């Protein structure tokens, strides 16, 4: 019975079979397991490479295997110890049986975890950074898995075999942890997640944030647009290109073992991606960095200061620059070995995803298991997505009971760890996406070279494949031959928003509408089944008439923020209110925090970038019971007084004050709020970019012209079909006829007649 078949099961009989302190793990060499495993036992079926000895060899080794199991009762909590020699190759699929549920757990290699552009960075003794593009398929083998338990739609499995066996088996009301034992080679333990030891902590919020959902950040859009855009944004898969950084203290806590730290960071990302999959969000790791020599920014026990230092470092050193390219990514998280003050274990700005200034967070590695940091990172990433804390007042629905972990966006966490998102988190996310947050999330990262190697049936279209709809038994795509990953006869495409009935949609067909006044629509090119990546107006472009400027694809104004805080009828107060109130440098009037407990005074020129001052609207703030009105009467020289209305919201330190003017808000003609300062929009270079469009188009965030309907990119100086080189052509109706007439000099074109030989926008392989 030793390793006689590709799959083996570890059957854990109940304690009544053996002495109460010992649980025997019996080897089942047939599949499905024998009757023994069909009773209320637990079973794990592992690949034959993990050869195990039968129960008769308990407490002694054998030539073909090793000690299987021993459980020691500790405070009425049992742990199963597994000894695995772990030799040989790992198969493409690992099956796992949980006989308690009479179900099979299917595990598949997590091929989408690591992008082909993945790099790892560490430092030499002289501080020189070393960035390597390593092939983890070769280095670590096929060792990261995701899966599920058959028959349990809410189940999930996330495992790693890179250095031993560890991971999670999650059910609706229970989660099990499998991990190596400390100071014991090839020994593992399987136990309920509620027994996992960790530090109880919070992400810095100790007050009610029940009403501070992303609904409150912007006024509601029109209902017609909201319904249409909601369907589009929620249907599309979002991709977060993530970088995880480990500070020097984390490096030391992991025994100064560079490879161990890197594997831990990748394992954290593996769990986080699993948590976000139900939200139609994929977390793709594009890089890890380890500060193995010294910290590259100040990391202290003050989480507020550490967060801002890290975000500044990310903006200045990690984000790609024209003359100093580093790492293209959407979000960066610092995993720290420093113990933060109080109970705080993480911190992140809210609704900041994709921004250069604030798309990131800090995470304290507070548990022996990577799961602890993974849950905290998922929580802080949730804040970046616009998710607020789950509180009793919000009435959130959570499928996991509180005593079994609850939901990820709980204000505080401990063991058992939460691993699912609540109804409130889903609503917050939907609302944030509808408002234009996350413009960078709609491009598909290149993952064809990632973990697991190439395989038809894995759901990823890889080199040499025309399509991939999964395994034959799960494929629902009528355009794709699942067994060969080739297109069926007469099919031109099988996947993508620009593929319909197995054929490419015509060039100019809208595939992604604009989501707000700062977004730009995308159109099918006629050459690809995929909708072009999302683009939007260049930062600093005017929006809503002359009331605002675009910033990260969103149009921010003082007026809409006043309406958000005070309801209909509210409007910005006169400038003197901003100047007087925000010069105080206290919690009620400031230009942001200097440290955890001190506030910056606003210079007069920056006053409109501090606490927002309004007039009119409701008698008290409409954003919730934890918001209070701060009213200031300012005497005027000509007599009388002016009433200034500010808002103070009782929040924790991990979330920005919603009473502060939002970054990107217009603070004067030609100026915008950045880092609590009123700065000239010339810093964005929008004018220089727009000039090249010849007055017939606008500049997008990639510094390319988006041309009006009858003008051709790249510079809108010749006749064509509109759009941009990034977003496809606008027009499709009479495109073929006009192209033919234009070549003959017959089409008059916009504003002129009889011009022959003009260029049209037409990709060489479009079907115009």
XYZ file of C-alpha atoms in Angstrom:
768
model
C 0.000 0.000 0.000
C 2.989 2.311 -0.198
C 2.707 4.829 -3.034
C 1.029 2.213 -5.188
C -1.003 4.714 -7.216
C -0.680 8.318 -8.325
C -3.057 9.442 -5.606
C -3.040 8.562 -1.943
C -5.289 9.606 0.884
C -4.443 10.402 4.453
C -7.444 9.163 6.391
C -7.913 10.546 9.869
C -10.193 8.221 11.872
C -12.094 9.780 14.759
C -10.463 9.840 18.174
C -12.686 6.997 19.372
C -10.646 4.574 17.263
C -7.370 5.442 18.935
C -6.291 6.874 22.261
C -7.710 10.386 22.667
C -4.297 12.023 22.266
C -3.396 10.239 19.026
C -4.922 10.514 15.581
C -3.705 7.913 13.111
C -3.331 8.871 9.449
C -4.077 5.792 7.372
C -2.807 5.489 3.822
C -5.493 4.787 1.220
C -3.828 3.669 -2.007
C -6.910 3.443 -4.181
C -9.125 6.105 -5.688
C -11.791 6.664 -4.670
C -10.806 5.871 -1.084
C -12.111 2.646 0.450
C -15.063 2.430 2.802
C -12.825 3.565 5.640
C -12.682 7.044 4.131
C -16.389 7.138 3.402
C -17.219 7.419 7.072
C -16.922 10.724 8.932
C -13.134 10.770 8.621
C -10.856 13.415 7.165
C -8.722 12.533 4.163
C -6.086 14.305 2.136
C -5.178 12.820 -1.246
C -1.709 13.883 -2.294
C 0.451 13.179 -5.366
C 2.532 10.023 -5.299
C 5.648 12.159 -4.898
C 4.606 12.677 -1.310
C 5.075 9.045 -0.269
C 3.639 8.175 3.125
C 3.962 5.191 5.404
C 0.903 3.245 6.535
C -0.596 3.619 9.986
C 1.154 0.474 11.159
C 4.430 2.352 10.916
C 3.271 5.054 13.296
C 6.134 6.453 15.378
C 8.834 4.837 13.262
C 10.222 5.347 9.771
C 10.131 2.916 6.855
C 12.240 2.666 3.698
C 9.345 3.853 1.569
C 7.982 6.573 3.784
C 8.090 8.263 7.136
C 6.117 8.941 10.252
C 2.574 9.833 9.350
C 0.672 11.260 12.226
C 0.647 12.277 15.835
C -1.752 14.662 17.529
C -1.087 16.262 20.877
C -4.027 17.644 22.799
C -3.350 21.270 23.794
C -6.097 23.017 25.704
C -8.664 20.783 24.015
C -7.398 21.794 20.558
C -5.988 18.967 18.459
C -3.263 19.274 15.865
C -2.307 16.578 13.382
C 1.389 16.234 12.638
C 2.324 14.876 9.206
C 5.803 13.759 8.212
C 6.377 13.930 4.444
C 9.667 13.172 2.656
C 8.467 15.102 -0.405
C 10.523 13.807 -3.356
C 9.833 13.661 -7.073
C 7.933 15.824 -9.523
C 4.620 17.457 -8.810
C 1.811 16.470 -11.155
C -0.198 19.006 -13.130
C -3.219 18.483 -10.933
C -3.296 17.588 -7.295
C -6.482 16.086 -5.916
C -7.434 16.361 -2.320
C -10.197 14.473 -0.555
C -12.104 15.747 2.418
C -14.063 12.661 3.360
C -15.841 14.606 6.060
C -17.742 16.284 3.235
C -17.648 13.253 0.911
C -16.222 15.565 -1.748
C -13.163 15.978 -3.893
C -10.989 19.056 -3.745
C -9.591 19.951 -7.144
C -6.354 21.930 -7.243
C -4.965 23.609 -10.333
C -1.740 25.468 -10.841
C -2.168 29.174 -10.300
C -0.841 30.263 -13.666
C -2.205 33.784 -13.437
C -0.453 34.672 -10.184
C 2.813 35.978 -11.582
C 3.122 38.162 -14.666
C 5.670 37.511 -17.372
C 7.166 40.905 -16.512
C 7.714 39.765 -12.920
C 10.954 40.901 -11.308
C 12.505 40.416 -7.908
C 14.707 43.099 -6.425
C 17.249 43.014 -3.617
C 20.312 45.076 -2.748
C 24.070 44.641 -2.553
C 26.082 45.812 0.453
C 26.893 49.104 -1.260
C 23.186 49.799 -1.799
C 23.108 48.908 -5.480
C 19.758 47.425 -6.448
C 19.705 44.115 -8.281
C 16.534 43.389 -10.259
C 16.178 39.961 -11.804
C 13.552 38.667 -14.199
C 13.536 35.085 -12.972
C 11.597 32.125 -14.290
C 9.863 30.837 -11.188
C 8.485 27.863 -13.059
C 12.043 26.554 -13.342
C 13.312 27.773 -9.975
C 10.445 26.740 -7.725
C 8.640 24.217 -9.878
C 4.881 24.146 -10.252
C 4.095 24.916 -6.655
C 1.203 27.408 -6.298
C -2.323 26.071 -6.436
C -5.899 27.284 -6.312
C -8.898 25.013 -6.159
C -12.293 24.237 -4.738
C -14.266 21.465 -3.077
C -16.672 19.766 -5.430
C -20.250 20.239 -4.346
C -19.501 23.329 -2.239
C -19.891 26.468 -4.332
C -18.562 28.713 -1.568
C -15.460 26.624 -0.925
C -11.934 27.621 -1.887
C -8.473 26.115 -1.634
C -5.126 27.892 -1.801
C -1.932 25.846 -1.372
C 1.800 26.056 -1.940
C 4.338 23.238 -2.183
C 7.357 25.471 -2.870
C 9.103 24.702 0.414
C 6.986 22.088 2.061
C 3.220 21.976 2.041
C 1.094 24.830 3.371
C -2.188 26.497 2.625
C -5.903 26.854 3.267
C -9.043 24.792 2.754
C -12.012 27.131 3.140
C -15.673 26.261 3.606
C -18.590 28.564 4.260
C -18.333 28.206 8.028
C -14.931 26.662 8.626
C -11.366 27.017 7.387
C -8.504 24.569 7.838
C -4.811 25.452 7.765
C -2.063 23.101 6.598
C 1.461 24.298 7.336
C 4.957 23.063 8.257
C 5.919 22.683 11.881
C 8.656 24.831 13.326
C 12.077 23.289 13.860
C 11.007 19.988 12.329
C 12.030 18.885 8.864
C 9.162 17.632 6.697
C 6.627 17.805 9.537
C 3.271 19.432 8.908
C 0.139 20.125 10.881
C -3.486 20.347 9.836
C -5.801 22.318 12.124
C -8.797 24.682 12.133
C -7.889 28.285 11.349
C -9.433 29.363 14.639
C -6.462 27.724 16.381
C -3.961 29.834 14.430
C -1.877 31.996 16.726
C -1.634 35.674 15.875
C -1.770 39.161 17.280
C -5.201 40.712 17.547
C -5.155 44.045 15.803
C -6.896 46.650 13.729
C -6.123 48.774 10.716
C -6.174 51.911 12.798
C -9.880 52.642 12.894
C -11.569 52.674 16.281
C -14.672 54.623 15.365
C -17.822 54.144 13.374
C -17.346 54.461 9.644
C -20.706 52.960 8.820
C -21.906 55.662 6.497
C -18.608 56.505 4.873
C -19.029 54.237 1.912
C -17.821 55.257 -1.504
C -21.398 56.390 -2.171
C -20.552 59.515 -0.220
C -17.487 60.519 -2.164
C -19.226 61.822 -5.275
C -22.769 62.869 -6.142
C -24.796 60.155 -7.897
C -24.580 60.034 -11.699
C -27.637 59.876 -13.891
C -29.597 56.676 -13.363
C -29.474 55.700 -17.036
C -25.697 56.002 -17.239
C -25.247 54.353 -13.841
C -27.203 51.255 -14.835
C -25.308 50.904 -18.117
C -21.869 51.506 -16.646
C -22.556 49.276 -13.645
C -23.213 46.345 -15.937
C -20.020 47.017 -17.873
C -17.655 47.535 -14.963
C -18.947 44.609 -12.932
C -18.952 42.225 -15.878
C -15.361 42.956 -16.826
C -12.601 41.236 -14.878
C -10.347 43.716 -13.091
C -6.600 43.089 -12.785
C -4.439 44.573 -10.031
C -0.768 44.544 -10.986
C 0.772 44.349 -7.522
C 4.239 44.925 -6.113
C 4.983 43.692 -2.573
C 7.951 45.100 -0.663
C 9.482 43.583 2.485
C 11.313 45.979 4.798
C 14.603 45.254 6.534
C 12.974 44.171 9.775
C 10.880 41.604 7.895
C 14.063 40.333 6.242
C 15.648 39.899 9.672
C 12.578 38.194 11.151
C 12.706 35.611 8.358
C 16.254 34.651 9.315
C 17.905 36.923 6.721
C 16.995 34.297 4.135
C 16.352 36.159 0.880
C 14.636 33.259 -0.888
C 12.445 32.557 2.130
C 11.246 36.162 2.209
C 10.477 36.178 -1.513
C 8.519 32.935 -1.297
C 6.582 34.289 1.672
C 5.604 37.403 -0.292
C 4.502 35.309 -3.272
C 2.470 33.053 -0.987
C 0.791 36.111 0.526
C -0.163 37.259 -2.979
C -1.498 33.780 -3.788
C -3.934 33.965 -0.860
C -4.956 37.567 -1.614
C -5.804 36.686 -5.198
C -7.992 33.851 -3.933
C -9.847 36.216 -1.589
C -10.582 38.660 -4.435
C -11.658 36.173 -7.098
C -15.334 36.176 -5.999
C -15.337 39.949 -6.633
C -14.197 39.385 -10.237
C -10.806 40.866 -9.357
C -7.509 39.142 -10.076
C -4.330 40.062 -8.214
C -1.301 39.573 -10.473
C 2.117 39.872 -8.890
C 4.464 41.904 -11.086
C 7.300 42.252 -8.596
C 8.673 41.658 -5.115
C 11.365 43.737 -3.469
C 13.334 42.955 -0.316
C 15.213 45.653 1.585
C 17.889 43.257 2.742
C 20.510 45.947 3.429
C 18.655 48.951 4.887
C 15.167 50.414 4.647
C 14.719 52.657 1.624
C 12.301 54.879 3.497
C 11.663 55.494 7.167
C 9.710 52.629 8.742
C 8.910 53.176 12.407
C 6.367 52.141 15.006
C 4.278 55.143 13.962
C 2.102 53.614 11.216
C 0.865 56.977 9.950
C 4.378 58.259 9.284
C 5.499 54.919 7.874
C 2.578 54.853 5.438
C 3.285 58.290 4.053
C 7.009 57.638 3.842
C 6.354 54.446 1.881
C 3.855 56.104 -0.461
C 6.337 58.906 -1.136
C 9.071 56.341 -1.833
C 6.774 54.459 -4.205
C 5.970 57.608 -6.165
C 9.564 58.807 -6.401
C 11.467 55.531 -6.736
C 9.173 52.687 -7.787
C 6.812 54.173 -10.346
C 8.190 54.352 -13.891
C 9.529 57.717 -15.030
C 10.385 58.810 -18.585
C 14.118 58.920 -17.892
C 14.265 56.381 -15.073
C 11.988 53.390 -15.686
C 11.505 51.147 -12.650
C 8.397 49.037 -12.385
C 5.032 49.509 -14.026
C 2.321 48.531 -11.526
C -1.070 49.544 -10.151
C -0.543 49.167 -6.415
C 2.288 48.555 -3.940
C 2.097 47.163 -0.401
C 4.825 47.197 2.246
C 5.007 44.069 4.421
C 6.801 45.118 7.583
C 8.392 43.229 10.442
C 8.025 46.306 12.666
C 5.388 46.130 15.392
C 3.261 49.249 15.039
C 2.033 51.279 17.984
C -1.155 50.197 19.719
C -3.273 47.586 17.997
C -2.743 48.809 14.439
C -1.585 46.111 12.012
C -2.177 47.916 8.720
C -3.090 51.214 7.118
C -4.066 52.495 3.673
C -5.795 55.474 2.027
C -9.334 54.883 0.857
C -10.429 54.875 -2.802
C -6.899 55.538 -4.018
C -6.373 52.646 -6.423
C -4.339 53.573 -9.516
C -3.239 56.961 -8.188
C 0.442 57.857 -8.219
C 0.292 59.370 -4.743
C -1.754 56.936 -2.669
C -2.232 53.558 -4.360
C -0.669 51.435 -1.656
C -0.589 50.543 2.010
C 1.436 49.068 4.833
C 0.948 45.664 6.450
C 2.422 44.341 9.672
C 3.456 40.684 9.384
C 1.834 39.735 12.666
C 1.510 35.950 12.417
C 3.806 32.986 11.953
C 1.568 31.979 9.059
C 1.622 34.055 5.845
C -2.157 33.938 6.070
C -2.177 36.684 8.705
C -0.358 39.178 6.504
C -2.431 38.069 3.494
C -5.689 38.910 5.267
C -4.355 42.286 6.398
C -3.057 43.068 2.908
C -6.446 42.140 1.441
C -8.066 44.501 3.975
C -5.792 47.435 3.126
C -6.181 46.741 -0.586
C -9.917 46.898 0.087
C -9.506 50.442 1.402
C -7.629 51.324 -1.791
C -10.648 49.966 -3.684
C -12.989 52.226 -1.713
C -14.221 49.678 0.824
C -15.040 50.989 4.272
C -15.183 49.013 7.494
C -18.012 46.623 8.231
C -19.839 47.849 11.321
C -23.066 46.931 13.069
C -24.685 50.182 11.959
C -24.173 49.347 8.296
C -26.097 46.085 8.578
C -23.607 44.150 6.475
C -24.312 40.564 5.506
C -21.354 38.220 6.020
C -21.470 34.542 5.096
C -18.862 33.690 7.746
C -19.969 33.839 11.378
C -18.088 36.286 13.604
C -16.747 33.509 15.826
C -15.266 31.895 12.711
C -13.561 35.022 11.438
C -16.286 37.199 9.990
C -15.447 39.282 6.925
C -12.233 40.855 5.682
C -13.259 44.497 6.157
C -14.011 44.137 9.868
C -12.361 47.051 11.738
C -10.345 44.619 13.869
C -9.096 41.133 13.210
C -7.472 38.270 15.028
C -7.893 34.545 14.869
C -9.698 32.960 13.232
C -8.827 35.130 10.263
C -11.581 36.460 7.984
C -11.352 35.321 4.372
C -14.489 36.590 2.629
C -15.976 39.966 1.763
C -19.310 41.223 3.052
C -22.266 42.664 1.169
C -21.132 46.141 2.244
C -17.698 45.603 0.720
C -19.266 44.523 -2.560
C -21.506 47.584 -2.603
C -18.606 49.913 -1.766
C -16.561 48.387 -4.582
C -19.377 48.677 -7.101
C -19.969 52.305 -6.191
C -16.285 53.186 -6.424
C -16.044 51.613 -9.872
C -19.140 53.469 -11.016
C -17.569 56.755 -9.927
C -14.503 56.167 -12.081
C -12.081 54.687 -9.546
C -9.592 52.144 -10.850
C -8.996 53.285 -14.412
C -5.841 51.154 -14.549
C -7.565 47.850 -13.757
C -9.034 46.944 -17.135
C -5.872 45.983 -19.000
C -5.054 42.273 -19.090
C -1.515 41.646 -17.783
C 0.719 39.318 -19.762
C 0.764 36.054 -17.807
C 1.461 33.514 -20.547
C 4.962 32.858 -19.238
C 3.959 32.452 -15.615
C 3.651 29.547 -13.227
C 2.748 26.098 -14.425
C 4.012 26.328 -17.946
C 1.836 26.094 -21.013
C -1.136 23.749 -21.037
C -4.268 23.545 -23.136
C -7.279 23.655 -20.837
C -5.977 26.048 -18.188
C -8.173 28.942 -19.319
C -5.281 31.135 -20.515
C -4.678 31.679 -24.228
C -0.959 30.975 -24.559
C 1.569 30.875 -27.380
C 0.456 28.433 -30.053
C -3.188 28.450 -28.887
C -6.049 30.110 -30.725
C -8.370 29.862 -27.733
C -8.643 28.175 -24.339
C -12.012 27.642 -22.694
C -10.827 25.324 -19.932
C -11.129 21.574 -19.671
C -13.510 19.903 -22.156
C -16.040 19.078 -19.453
C -16.242 22.709 -18.327
C -15.971 24.501 -21.673
C -19.109 26.446 -22.599
C -17.615 28.297 -25.575
C -19.114 27.186 -28.892
C -16.302 28.807 -30.893
C -13.420 26.883 -29.304
C -12.310 23.267 -29.611
C -11.465 22.548 -25.963
C -9.365 19.454 -26.594
C -6.942 21.178 -28.992
C -7.386 24.848 -28.006
C -8.074 25.707 -31.635
C -10.917 27.634 -33.214
C -13.752 25.639 -34.686
C -14.308 25.757 -38.456
C -15.496 29.180 -39.679
C -14.738 30.744 -36.286
C -12.459 33.781 -36.325
C -12.397 34.348 -32.568
C -13.649 32.826 -29.342
C -12.991 35.360 -26.585
C -13.206 39.097 -25.999
C -15.627 42.031 -25.981
C -15.030 42.517 -29.704
C -15.945 38.925 -30.567
C -19.574 38.060 -31.270
C -20.928 34.815 -32.685
C -17.346 33.672 -33.314
C -16.666 36.670 -35.576
C -14.854 39.964 -35.042
C -17.065 42.972 -34.502
C -16.602 45.736 -37.115
C -14.084 48.484 -36.457
C -15.692 51.386 -34.656
C -18.098 49.272 -32.606
C -18.215 50.661 -29.085
C -16.889 48.114 -26.602
C -16.445 50.248 -23.468
C -18.400 53.448 -22.859
C -16.925 56.413 -21.033
C -17.716 56.192 -17.331
C -17.625 59.921 -16.540
C -16.685 63.297 -18.008
C -12.970 62.493 -17.733
C -13.120 59.032 -19.286
C -12.831 58.217 -22.977
C -14.720 55.461 -24.816
C -13.015 52.500 -26.474
C -13.902 50.941 -29.818
C -13.184 47.660 -31.532
C -10.366 47.884 -34.064
C -11.728 45.212 -36.383
C -8.448 43.333 -36.042
C -8.613 42.029 -32.487
C -11.316 40.309 -30.431
C -10.267 42.306 -27.373
C -11.407 45.791 -26.436
C -8.449 48.202 -26.257
C -7.107 48.998 -22.793
C -8.950 51.712 -20.905
C -7.739 55.278 -21.479
C -8.967 58.594 -20.120
C -8.322 62.326 -20.398
C -4.865 63.616 -19.550
C -4.492 64.978 -16.009
C -5.196 68.715 -15.970
C -7.734 68.653 -18.817
C -10.770 70.908 -18.088
C -13.999 69.104 -17.165
C -17.579 70.048 -16.291
C -17.204 73.256 -18.250
C -14.602 75.260 -16.367
C -15.472 74.017 -12.870
C -12.853 71.304 -12.605
C -9.816 69.535 -13.991
C -9.424 65.840 -14.667
C -7.198 63.864 -12.340
C -6.727 60.095 -12.614
C -9.822 59.925 -14.782
C -12.129 61.711 -12.320
C -13.475 65.285 -12.270
C -13.341 66.720 -8.754
C -14.977 70.010 -7.690
C -15.609 71.798 -4.387
C -19.305 72.012 -5.235
C -19.891 68.289 -5.620
C -17.965 67.614 -2.402
C -20.205 70.082 -0.544
C -23.275 68.310 -1.938
C -21.812 64.993 -0.802
C -21.299 66.291 2.748
C -24.380 68.490 3.143
C -26.886 67.336 0.544
C -28.683 69.204 -2.272
C -28.444 72.978 -2.132
C -24.979 73.021 -0.617
C -22.238 75.066 -2.275
C -18.664 76.128 -1.497
C -18.221 78.954 0.990
C -16.336 82.139 0.012
C -12.563 81.996 -0.036
C -12.231 83.838 3.277
C -13.738 80.801 5.035
C -11.043 78.509 3.669
C -8.299 80.992 4.555
C -9.385 81.693 8.134
C -10.413 78.192 9.180
C -7.540 76.267 7.591
C -4.850 78.545 8.982
C -5.537 77.121 12.462
C -3.688 73.840 11.989
C -6.030 71.918 14.308
C -8.367 68.930 13.718
C -11.102 71.271 12.446
C -9.041 73.393 10.055
C -5.836 72.145 8.466
C -3.954 71.036 5.363
C -3.605 67.445 6.483
C -1.689 65.606 9.160
C 1.988 66.047 9.864
C 2.086 63.048 12.187
C -0.427 60.870 13.980
C -1.525 63.678 16.309
C -0.424 66.972 14.723
C -1.868 68.967 11.834
C -0.395 71.300 9.226
C -1.504 74.909 8.897
C -2.524 75.942 5.398
C -0.653 78.729 3.687
C -3.098 81.224 2.205
C -2.368 80.040 -1.336
C -3.169 76.448 -0.322
C -6.259 77.168 1.801
C -8.687 75.650 -0.713
C -6.822 72.332 -0.458
C -7.470 71.917 3.282
C -10.759 71.276 5.102
C -13.619 72.039 2.768
C -15.922 74.899 3.770
C -19.516 74.983 2.579
C -22.769 76.895 2.868
C -26.386 75.787 2.587
C -27.697 72.258 2.408
C -29.008 70.231 5.346
C -28.860 71.321 8.978
C -26.211 68.686 9.697
C -23.870 66.539 7.581
C -25.679 63.848 5.619
C -22.825 61.341 5.577
C -23.632 59.687 8.902
C -23.949 59.859 12.658
C -20.191 59.992 13.195
C -19.935 63.306 11.312
C -20.442 66.601 13.127
C -20.807 70.157 11.894
C -18.067 72.689 12.653
C -19.507 76.175 12.150
C -17.383 79.303 12.160
C -18.710 82.878 12.069
C -16.259 85.286 10.473
C -16.838 89.059 10.867
C -16.531 91.111 7.697
C -14.858 94.535 7.506
C -17.927 96.091 5.926
C -20.061 94.702 8.714
C -22.021 91.541 9.241
C -20.759 87.972 9.451
C -20.313 85.043 7.153
C -21.096 81.472 8.215
C -18.566 78.801 7.256
C -19.579 75.159 7.635
C -16.963 72.460 7.931
C -17.256 68.774 8.776
C -15.375 66.687 11.306
C -15.705 62.930 11.027
C -14.538 60.594 13.773
C -12.289 58.182 11.932
C -9.240 56.081 12.554
C -5.813 56.886 11.214
C -5.917 54.448 8.313
C -8.484 56.429 6.344
C -8.299 60.045 5.136
C -10.669 62.647 6.506
C -13.641 62.987 4.078
C -13.900 66.593 5.270
C -10.648 67.387 3.453
C -10.690 68.658 -0.115
C -10.038 65.718 -2.437
C -6.781 65.468 -4.352
C -7.266 66.700 -7.913
C -9.839 69.364 -7.017
C -9.585 72.716 -8.798
C -8.339 75.323 -6.298
C -7.897 78.284 -8.669
C -7.847 78.977 -12.382
C -5.199 76.744 -13.877
C -4.440 75.120 -10.514
C -5.239 71.840 -8.797
C -4.830 70.376 -5.283
C -1.854 68.013 -5.036
C -0.346 66.915 -1.719
C -2.428 69.590 0.070
C -0.882 72.316 -2.073
C -2.529 74.388 -4.804
C -0.264 73.647 -7.767
C -0.265 74.744 -11.402
C -1.653 72.196 -13.846
C 1.421 72.828 -15.960
C 3.117 70.131 -13.860
C 1.102 67.613 -15.907
C 2.163 68.954 -19.311
C -1.409 68.864 -20.589
C -1.042 72.019 -22.708
C 2.002 70.729 -24.563
C 0.215 67.461 -25.212
C -3.018 69.087 -26.409
C -1.265 71.408 -28.862
C -0.209 68.446 -30.984
C -3.888 67.562 -31.549
C -4.450 70.671 -33.751
C -7.660 71.690 -31.991
C -9.495 68.640 -33.313
C -9.014 66.281 -30.407
C -8.028 65.894 -26.776
C -4.982 64.390 -25.130
C -5.362 61.078 -23.290
C -3.446 59.741 -20.293
C -0.915 58.091 -22.613
C -0.129 61.489 -24.150
C -1.772 60.544 -27.449
C -4.487 62.455 -29.288
C -8.079 61.217 -29.182
C -9.453 62.753 -32.377
C -12.923 63.945 -33.315
C -15.007 61.699 -35.534
C -13.686 62.811 -38.940
C -10.023 63.250 -38.079
C -7.273 60.680 -37.913
C -4.732 60.020 -35.184
C -2.012 60.377 -34.238
C -2.296 64.198 -34.539
C -5.835 64.859 -35.832
C -4.364 66.816 -38.768
C -5.678 64.555 -41.533
C -9.086 63.176 -42.406
C -10.012 59.831 -40.927
C -12.326 57.938 -38.613
C -11.564 59.553 -35.263
C -10.477 57.946 -32.018
C -6.871 57.285 -31.062
C -4.074 54.805 -31.571
C -4.954 53.548 -28.081
C -8.753 53.304 -28.185
C -9.634 52.419 -31.782
C -11.622 54.310 -34.474
C -14.897 56.026 -33.570
C -16.905 55.626 -36.770
C -17.986 52.449 -38.511
C -21.189 53.234 -40.414
C -20.044 54.500 -43.793
C -16.350 53.833 -43.156
C -15.746 51.488 -46.100
C -17.580 53.720 -48.566
C -15.870 56.870 -47.356
C -12.470 55.219 -47.547
C -13.113 54.278 -51.162
C -14.416 57.740 -52.042
C -11.531 59.399 -50.270
C -9.014 57.445 -52.305
C -10.766 58.747 -55.443
C -10.864 62.309 -54.097
C -14.673 62.246 -54.050
C -15.365 62.518 -50.303
C -15.382 66.197 -49.241
C -14.368 65.555 -45.646
C -15.211 67.782 -42.692
C -15.134 71.484 -43.474
C -13.600 71.088 -46.939
C -14.460 69.648 -50.346
C -12.566 67.909 -53.088
C -9.407 67.128 -51.126
C -7.746 64.091 -52.612
C -5.117 61.815 -51.181
C -5.788 62.561 -47.499
C -4.907 59.836 -45.006
C -7.552 57.948 -43.119
C -7.223 56.132 -39.824
C -7.150 52.486 -40.766
C -5.093 49.776 -39.197
C -3.507 47.759 -41.955
C -5.337 44.614 -40.950
C -8.718 46.074 -40.017
C -11.820 44.883 -41.807
C -12.973 48.273 -43.044
